[in-house]
Tab-separated table of C-alpha atoms in Angstrom:
chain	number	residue	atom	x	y	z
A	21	UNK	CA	44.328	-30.350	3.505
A	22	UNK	CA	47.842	-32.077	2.984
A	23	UNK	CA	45.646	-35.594	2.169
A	24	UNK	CA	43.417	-33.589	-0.685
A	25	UNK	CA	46.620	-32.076	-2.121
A	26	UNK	CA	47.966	-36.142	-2.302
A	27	UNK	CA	44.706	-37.537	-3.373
A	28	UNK	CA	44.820	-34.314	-6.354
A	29	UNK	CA	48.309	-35.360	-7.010
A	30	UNK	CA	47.443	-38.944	-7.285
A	31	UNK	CA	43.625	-37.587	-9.941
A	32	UNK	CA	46.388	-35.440	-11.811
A	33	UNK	CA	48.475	-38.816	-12.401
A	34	UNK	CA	45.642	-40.837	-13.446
A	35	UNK	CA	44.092	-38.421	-15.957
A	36	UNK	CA	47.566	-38.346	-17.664
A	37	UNK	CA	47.892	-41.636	-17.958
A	38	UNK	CA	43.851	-41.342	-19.166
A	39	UNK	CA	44.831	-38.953	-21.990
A	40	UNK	CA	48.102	-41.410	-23.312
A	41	UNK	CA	45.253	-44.512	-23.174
A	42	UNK	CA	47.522	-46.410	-20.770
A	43	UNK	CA	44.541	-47.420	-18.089
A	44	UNK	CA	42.312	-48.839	-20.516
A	45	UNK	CA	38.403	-48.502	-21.131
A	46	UNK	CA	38.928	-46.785	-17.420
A	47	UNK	CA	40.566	-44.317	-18.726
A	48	UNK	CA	38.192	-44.015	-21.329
A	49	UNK	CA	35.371	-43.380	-18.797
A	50	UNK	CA	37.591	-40.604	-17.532
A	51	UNK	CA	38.252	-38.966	-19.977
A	52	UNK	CA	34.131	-39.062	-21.328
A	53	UNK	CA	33.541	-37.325	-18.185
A	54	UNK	CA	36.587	-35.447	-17.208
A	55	UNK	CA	37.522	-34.207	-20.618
A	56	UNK	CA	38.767	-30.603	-19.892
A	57	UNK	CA	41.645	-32.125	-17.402
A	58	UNK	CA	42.463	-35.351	-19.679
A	59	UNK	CA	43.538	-32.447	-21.984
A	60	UNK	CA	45.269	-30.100	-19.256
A	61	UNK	CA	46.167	-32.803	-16.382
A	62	UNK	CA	48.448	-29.921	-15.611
A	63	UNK	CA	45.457	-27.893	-14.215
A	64	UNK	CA	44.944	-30.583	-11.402
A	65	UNK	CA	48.479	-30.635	-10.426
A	66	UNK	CA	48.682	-27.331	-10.031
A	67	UNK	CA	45.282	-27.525	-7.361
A	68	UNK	CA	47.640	-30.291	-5.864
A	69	UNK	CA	50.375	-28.050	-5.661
A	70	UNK	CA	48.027	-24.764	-3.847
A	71	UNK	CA	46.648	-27.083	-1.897
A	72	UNK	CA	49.628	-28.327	-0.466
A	73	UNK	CA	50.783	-25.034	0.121
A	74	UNK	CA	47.608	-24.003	1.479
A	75	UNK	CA	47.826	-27.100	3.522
A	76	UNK	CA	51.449	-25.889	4.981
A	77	UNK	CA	50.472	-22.496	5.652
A	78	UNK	CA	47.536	-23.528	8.109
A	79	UNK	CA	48.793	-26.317	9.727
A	80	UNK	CA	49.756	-26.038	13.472
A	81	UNK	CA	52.088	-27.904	15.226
């Protein structure tokens, strides 16, 4: 769960930099078909975030 929470962290970074067109015609692809969280990148970083909790709460050691 901890590797979902880094590869959300990692989406929510990439569709920020998506919305302020500093990936290129990448992040124009992205944003064609990801358009809800090039607007509110927030919204993945926040799945990053419960995940990682989620992650920490479950884990056994």
């Amino acid at each position: 769960m901890l590797f979902v929470a880094g590869a959300l962290a990692v989406l929510s970074g990439l569709f920020y930099a998506a919305a302020h067109h500093e990936i290129g015609s990448f992040g124009v692809t992205m944003c064609q078909y990801g358009s809800t969280f090039c607007d509110n990148p927030s919204w993945v970083f926040v799945g990053a975030i419960l995940a990682a909790l989620w992650g920490t709460f479950v884990s056994i050691r």
